[in-house]
């Protein structure tokens, strides 16, 4: 029931949104935009002054990409804060949703104070987001918790009120602690995955099955089964950037976060391990051999290629001279994305396996499970599958004469 105006500096994005089309792929988002535009609750503009006119709350949700040393690059946060300061005409609450280093909330308050043409009252609140790509709408509407940090009790309470309809647990704390909760959460989730990938490596060496190990561990409530899926390593626009940023935050504060560095190292090793596994199944030397890849995005149900483990692994195969032919339901053939340089992207999973020595499944798209594996077998030069997501039915594949290896 709130009235929301979204601001972006990109005319192109705002134009798309006005036409009811999200500039990103997120299940349910277009429908949600259309419904709220029709209801007169949602507007889009490139003008700060227009959006701020009668706004009570201002959310900063800009990107904080990795800078040179792994620290978060705050230039967009700065630009947003300066623009807010210049255009505000009445007291507001500025809520930061971007993932930012500890202390950024105070820095934003400082920028606003310095950039205001005349002093107007405001408060800064940190309210980190915990949504995942691909299930962002569900995650937003059903949060495990909402974290609210501020120096101002009054502002924090107002932001809590705004979130009340979500019926979520609310954690009220100070600014710095709220900022830290976000990094600690992402770093811990990355740790869980690296831990399980390391356990998988040991399992492979000693002849144990990591899938059952995870089952046996996950039923212990203290451990929990979530985020314990072994795979090709973690990626995406958040875990890699945020884990490096937290190492840097700690280092700047005089703490050597060796544990988290180890988590990052295990992840890099996992890319190499999976690439080795694929090469081994293609006979060791992959020079001039066709490797088929299903899945390029960093996980299923997104079109996001940022820091994708699949691309990390493919780049290692390309460096060894392999010919990589890939299919992904969310990646169009002919896409000119620089990250796909050297990869032959096709629009059909069967075309991808044509003449391939090995098929590597690198993203867990559900549709891969339901493909016709007789047809896959016919097209391949050899029936070999490396399933880095433990997605496919290994018994069905064995029946068709496939050599299969998962994680
Ligand atoms: C992640 C967090 O899960 C969100 O809570 C957070 O809000 C978001 O980052 C953010 O900081 O904005 P996201 O990057 O969308 O969300 O992706 P995840 O679903 O967390 O997956 C990250 C990576 O871990 C993917 O490569 C995925 O395949 C991998 N993963 C995940 C595993 O290998 N195993 C698992 O069990 C879970």
XYZ file of C-alpha atoms and ligand atoms in Angstrom:
444
model
C 0.000 0.000 0.000
C 2.980 2.353 0.095
C 3.624 4.755 -2.751
C 7.088 4.138 -4.226
C 9.107 6.095 -6.754
C 12.220 4.416 -8.151
C 15.120 6.577 -9.307
C 17.927 5.490 -11.580
C 20.487 7.558 -13.455
C 20.032 5.365 -16.548
C 17.323 6.752 -18.874
C 17.276 3.416 -20.659
C 16.413 1.418 -17.521
C 13.748 3.898 -16.473
C 12.188 3.758 -19.948
C 12.073 -0.049 -19.786
C 10.529 0.027 -16.330
C 7.896 2.541 -17.432
C 6.939 0.068 -20.146
C 6.517 -2.502 -17.353
C 9.687 -4.403 -18.102
C 12.365 -5.096 -15.499
C 15.931 -4.570 -16.743
C 16.912 -7.795 -14.966
C 15.554 -11.343 -15.090
C 13.748 -12.095 -11.846
C 10.765 -14.463 -11.691
C 7.535 -12.578 -10.911
C 9.063 -9.105 -11.078
C 7.441 -7.915 -14.334
C 4.014 -8.946 -13.061
C 4.606 -7.169 -9.769
C 5.711 -3.988 -11.529
C 2.678 -4.040 -13.841
C 0.255 -4.590 -10.944
C 1.626 -1.697 -8.901
C 1.958 0.699 -11.848
C -1.685 -0.022 -12.690
C -2.611 0.574 -9.054
C -0.914 3.985 -9.163
C 1.528 3.050 -6.367
C 4.719 2.716 -8.380
C 6.529 5.351 -10.454
C 9.888 5.618 -12.189
C 12.024 8.675 -12.817
C 15.577 9.852 -13.399
C 14.876 13.044 -11.421
C 15.840 13.037 -7.745
C 13.811 16.190 -7.065
C 10.636 14.588 -8.404
C 11.119 11.385 -6.393
C 12.056 13.165 -3.170
C 9.235 15.697 -3.303
C 7.047 14.108 -0.624
C 9.169 11.080 0.287
C 9.460 10.101 3.939
C 11.902 7.230 3.413
C 14.740 7.070 0.894
C 16.334 3.712 0.201
C 19.835 3.678 -1.281
C 20.152 0.428 -3.267
C 23.081 1.090 -5.591
C 25.855 -1.330 -6.524
C 29.038 -1.635 -4.458
C 31.356 -3.536 -6.810
C 34.849 -4.740 -5.858
C 37.546 -2.086 -5.971
C 41.218 -2.728 -6.749
C 42.179 -4.326 -3.410
C 38.916 -6.228 -2.970
C 37.421 -3.400 -0.903
C 33.908 -2.199 -1.810
C 33.841 0.659 -4.314
C 31.577 3.294 -2.766
C 31.417 5.835 -5.595
C 27.754 5.116 -6.369
C 26.762 5.323 -2.711
C 28.533 8.680 -2.549
C 26.740 9.944 -5.689
C 23.366 8.847 -4.349
C 23.992 10.453 -0.937
C 25.108 13.736 -2.531
C 22.079 13.815 -4.818
C 19.718 13.136 -1.920
C 21.364 15.926 0.088
C 21.007 18.419 -2.759
C 17.350 17.628 -3.477
C 15.788 17.104 -0.058
C 13.253 19.733 0.963
C 11.990 18.268 4.272
C 13.197 15.854 6.992
C 13.737 12.304 5.688
C 15.043 8.919 6.762
C 17.824 7.652 4.495
C 17.978 3.867 4.566
C 20.978 2.093 3.160
C 20.317 -1.290 1.531
C 23.583 -1.529 -0.411
C 26.218 -3.844 1.059
C 28.757 -1.422 2.489
C 31.791 -1.611 4.777
C 31.326 -1.006 8.465
C 31.278 2.739 9.098
C 29.689 3.684 5.778
C 26.429 4.768 7.437
C 28.322 7.412 9.427
C 30.187 8.420 6.261
C 26.877 8.803 4.370
C 25.518 10.992 7.175
C 28.644 13.121 6.862
C 28.324 13.452 3.087
C 24.664 14.454 3.355
C 25.424 17.035 6.032
C 28.247 18.539 3.959
C 26.304 18.510 0.652
C 23.069 20.051 1.909
C 22.548 23.598 0.592
C 20.879 24.388 3.956
C 20.585 22.191 7.058
C 17.513 19.947 7.090
C 17.013 17.185 9.626
C 17.635 13.581 8.528
C 18.601 10.202 9.973
C 20.615 7.369 8.436
C 19.498 3.782 8.933
C 21.159 0.560 7.774
C 18.750 -2.126 6.602
C 20.749 -4.726 4.660
C 18.966 -6.925 2.150
C 19.144 -10.712 2.257
C 17.268 -11.627 -0.923
C 18.669 -14.134 -3.381
C 18.567 -13.710 -7.127
C 15.933 -15.966 -8.617
C 13.810 -15.955 -5.448
C 14.108 -12.279 -4.553
C 10.368 -11.562 -4.343
C 9.696 -14.558 -2.110
C 12.729 -13.762 0.064
C 11.640 -10.142 0.430
C 8.070 -11.019 1.403
C 9.116 -13.859 3.743
C 12.297 -12.717 5.455
C 13.865 -14.754 8.253
C 14.657 -11.399 9.838
C 14.829 -7.701 9.098
C 17.948 -5.975 10.435
C 17.667 -2.297 11.324
C 20.603 -0.275 12.589
C 20.680 3.405 13.464
C 21.897 6.006 15.924
C 18.364 7.396 15.990
C 15.887 5.286 17.957
C 12.987 7.210 16.434
C 14.133 6.597 12.842
C 14.797 2.908 13.553
C 11.295 2.516 14.984
C 9.732 4.155 11.923
C 11.642 1.815 9.612
C 10.523 -1.119 11.766
C 6.904 0.080 11.363
C 7.369 0.141 7.604
C 8.383 -3.544 7.726
C 5.644 -4.681 10.122
C 3.340 -6.072 7.390
C 6.063 -8.625 6.593
C 5.533 -10.131 10.069
C 9.232 -10.866 10.362
C 11.541 -10.974 13.342
C 13.207 -7.579 13.616
C 16.745 -7.121 14.911
C 17.287 -3.555 16.147
C 20.885 -2.539 16.588
C 23.383 0.203 15.860
C 24.561 1.222 12.386
C 27.918 -0.534 12.406
C 26.549 -3.774 13.759
C 23.830 -3.880 11.088
C 26.462 -3.371 8.384
C 28.537 -6.168 9.903
C 25.587 -8.583 10.065
C 25.315 -8.459 6.278
C 28.984 -9.340 5.673
C 29.041 -11.954 8.410
C 25.942 -13.632 6.942
C 27.273 -13.839 3.392
C 30.729 -14.917 4.582
C 29.205 -17.637 6.748
C 27.063 -18.975 3.892
C 30.147 -19.039 1.639
C 31.984 -20.840 4.451
C 29.298 -23.526 4.610
C 29.628 -24.178 0.877
C 33.442 -24.174 0.877
C 33.372 -26.485 3.881
C 31.143 -28.963 2.117
C 33.199 -28.746 -1.094
C 36.327 -29.487 0.954
C 34.536 -32.419 2.612
C 33.586 -33.592 -0.900
C 37.260 -33.580 -1.877
C 38.076 -35.735 1.146
C 35.100 -37.998 0.397
C 36.384 -38.559 -3.123
C 39.824 -39.428 -1.776
C 38.577 -41.878 0.861
C 35.618 -43.352 -1.020
C 32.703 -41.768 0.864
C 29.568 -40.176 -0.627
C 29.299 -36.462 0.146
C 25.554 -36.404 -0.625
C 24.832 -38.788 2.221
C 27.353 -36.997 4.431
C 25.384 -33.777 3.883
C 22.119 -35.547 4.628
C 23.539 -36.982 7.827
C 24.978 -33.629 8.894
C 22.026 -31.501 7.830
C 19.472 -33.264 10.035
C 21.406 -31.978 13.030
C 19.443 -28.790 13.793
C 22.586 -27.048 14.944
C 24.057 -27.500 11.475
C 20.965 -27.307 9.230
C 20.687 -28.609 5.698
C 20.538 -25.260 3.879
C 23.533 -24.127 1.824
C 25.326 -27.447 2.089
C 24.960 -28.451 -1.556
C 28.354 -29.404 -2.986
C 28.979 -27.899 -6.410
C 31.428 -26.222 -8.749
C 32.196 -23.531 -6.164
C 30.234 -20.417 -5.204
C 29.923 -17.330 -7.339
C 27.562 -14.529 -8.260
C 27.523 -10.832 -7.613
C 27.678 -11.108 -3.823
C 29.675 -13.922 -2.179
C 32.962 -13.335 -4.047
C 32.814 -9.545 -3.680
C 31.613 -9.574 -0.076
C 34.052 -12.227 1.167
C 36.994 -10.304 -0.315
C 35.611 -7.069 1.127
C 35.339 -8.603 4.606
C 38.937 -9.843 4.443
C 39.908 -6.247 3.605
C 37.704 -4.716 6.321
C 39.329 -7.032 8.872
C 42.838 -6.358 7.550
C 42.334 -2.583 7.720
C 41.198 -3.031 11.301
C 44.309 -5.094 12.149
C 42.808 -8.598 12.068
C 44.128 -11.262 9.718
C 40.976 -13.204 8.754
C 42.827 -16.408 7.841
C 39.698 -18.549 8.090
C 37.850 -16.518 5.460
C 40.946 -16.439 3.227
C 40.908 -20.239 3.432
C 37.240 -20.275 2.427
C 38.119 -18.222 -0.677
C 41.120 -20.479 -1.461
C 38.980 -23.623 -1.231
C 36.588 -22.034 -3.720
C 39.371 -21.274 -6.215
C 40.640 -24.844 -5.776
C 37.145 -26.133 -6.494
C 37.109 -24.407 -9.917
C 40.441 -26.079 -10.685
C 39.303 -29.474 -9.339
C 36.181 -29.478 -11.491
C 38.134 -28.375 -14.584
C 40.630 -31.219 -13.927
C 37.795 -33.693 -13.525
C 36.275 -32.673 -16.872
C 39.672 -32.871 -18.588
C 40.326 -36.306 -17.055
C 37.070 -37.627 -18.506
C 38.010 -36.212 -21.905
C 41.199 -38.306 -21.830
C 43.546 -35.887 -20.031
C 44.615 -33.670 -22.886
C 41.683 -31.545 -24.061
C 43.529 -29.747 -26.847
C 41.211 -29.517 -29.855
C 38.553 -31.631 -28.149
C 34.908 -30.563 -27.892
C 33.641 -30.137 -24.337
C 29.885 -29.607 -24.016
C 28.707 -27.394 -21.161
C 25.179 -27.072 -19.825
C 24.784 -23.971 -17.685
C 26.719 -20.714 -17.775
C 24.955 -18.545 -15.197
C 26.245 -18.546 -11.609
C 23.220 -20.577 -10.525
C 19.821 -21.537 -11.961
C 16.826 -19.183 -12.299
C 18.952 -16.142 -13.070
C 20.561 -14.764 -16.244
C 23.450 -13.357 -14.228
C 26.951 -14.257 -15.432
C 28.822 -12.203 -12.841
C 31.581 -14.262 -11.191
C 29.974 -17.435 -12.475
C 31.768 -20.642 -11.376
C 30.809 -22.097 -14.759
C 32.740 -19.401 -16.595
C 35.700 -19.811 -14.210
C 35.824 -23.518 -15.050
C 35.264 -23.009 -18.771
C 38.081 -20.446 -18.928
C 40.451 -23.061 -17.453
C 39.384 -25.527 -20.155
C 39.786 -22.939 -22.905
C 43.280 -22.164 -21.621
C 44.106 -25.855 -22.103
C 42.983 -25.688 -25.738
C 39.491 -27.209 -25.467
C 36.654 -26.229 -27.794
C 33.775 -25.346 -25.492
C 30.220 -25.474 -26.801
C 27.688 -24.293 -24.257
C 23.953 -24.101 -23.736
C 22.149 -22.138 -21.054
C 18.393 -21.483 -21.021
C 19.017 -17.875 -19.947
C 21.840 -17.041 -22.374
C 21.021 -16.228 -26.001
C 23.393 -17.433 -28.714
C 25.208 -14.491 -30.275
C 25.331 -12.599 -26.966
C 28.292 -10.237 -27.190
C 29.106 -10.378 -23.476
C 32.888 -10.193 -22.998
C 32.718 -12.895 -20.329
C 31.614 -15.386 -22.988
C 34.595 -14.711 -25.273
C 35.931 -17.943 -26.767
C 32.797 -19.964 -25.885
C 30.530 -21.187 -28.669
C 27.075 -20.507 -27.222
C 24.240 -22.459 -28.843
C 20.480 -22.293 -28.345
C 19.824 -26.001 -27.907
C 21.154 -28.525 -25.367
C 21.400 -31.302 -27.984
C 23.374 -29.080 -30.330
C 25.827 -28.408 -27.483
C 26.698 -32.120 -27.083
C 27.181 -32.762 -30.833
C 30.592 -34.474 -31.234
C 31.549 -33.781 -27.602
C 34.029 -35.956 -25.691
C 32.415 -35.055 -22.395
C 29.369 -33.176 -21.120
C 29.835 -30.914 -18.085
C 26.753 -29.814 -16.126
C 27.748 -26.603 -14.361
C 24.464 -24.873 -13.450
C 21.521 -26.659 -11.801
C 18.721 -25.713 -14.252
C 15.848 -28.131 -13.590
C 15.114 -28.641 -17.291
C 18.444 -30.484 -17.751
C 17.024 -33.384 -15.747
C 14.162 -33.957 -18.189
C 16.100 -34.014 -21.458
C 16.161 -37.040 -23.765
C 19.409 -38.796 -22.832
C 19.103 -41.305 -25.678
C 19.309 -38.323 -27.998
C 22.200 -36.886 -25.960
C 24.048 -40.226 -26.216
C 23.545 -40.362 -29.999
C 25.081 -36.929 -30.516
C 28.185 -37.312 -28.352
C 31.559 -38.621 -29.506
C 31.786 -40.457 -26.165
C 29.205 -41.009 -23.429
C 30.757 -39.192 -20.522
C 29.179 -36.781 -18.050
C 30.726 -34.692 -15.302
C 27.826 -33.410 -13.221
C 29.194 -30.659 -10.979
C 25.731 -30.033 -9.489
C 24.815 -33.676 -8.714
C 21.674 -32.957 -10.705
C 21.178 -35.779 -13.184
C 19.870 -39.301 -12.615
C 23.081 -41.301 -12.490
C 21.300 -44.694 -12.646
C 19.418 -43.726 -15.819
C 22.669 -42.513 -17.338
C 24.542 -45.701 -16.382
C 21.758 -47.721 -18.031
C 22.427 -45.826 -21.248
C 26.119 -46.620 -21.051
C 27.301 -43.249 -19.749
C 30.439 -42.906 -17.656
C 29.218 -40.553 -14.899
C 30.996 -38.566 -12.218
C 29.370 -36.046 -9.913
C 30.827 -34.301 -6.886
C 23.403 -14.301 -1.810
C 22.759 -14.609 -0.449
O 22.250 -15.941 -0.428
C 21.623 -13.629 -0.160
O 21.105 -13.865 1.145
C 22.170 -12.202 -0.237
O 21.144 -11.236 -0.040
C 22.787 -11.976 -1.598
O 23.830 -12.933 -1.825
C 23.341 -10.581 -1.616
O 24.266 -10.294 -0.849
O 22.780 -9.714 -2.308
P 22.806 -14.809 -4.380
O 24.116 -14.191 -4.712
O 21.604 -14.425 -5.165
O 22.429 -14.528 -2.825
O 22.994 -16.377 -4.566
P 22.942 -17.670 -3.633
O 21.671 -18.383 -3.855
O 23.333 -17.382 -2.251
O 24.114 -18.553 -4.321
C 25.470 -18.085 -4.325
C 26.379 -19.138 -4.904
O 26.498 -20.267 -4.021
C 25.895 -19.714 -6.236
O 27.003 -19.868 -7.093
C 25.291 -21.045 -5.846
O 25.265 -21.986 -6.870
C 26.228 -21.465 -4.718
N 25.624 -22.444 -3.771
C 24.565 -22.097 -2.989
C 26.182 -23.706 -3.660
O 27.165 -24.056 -4.359
N 25.670 -24.590 -2.739
C 24.605 -24.268 -1.947
O 24.192 -25.116 -1.127
C 24.042 -22.990 -2.071
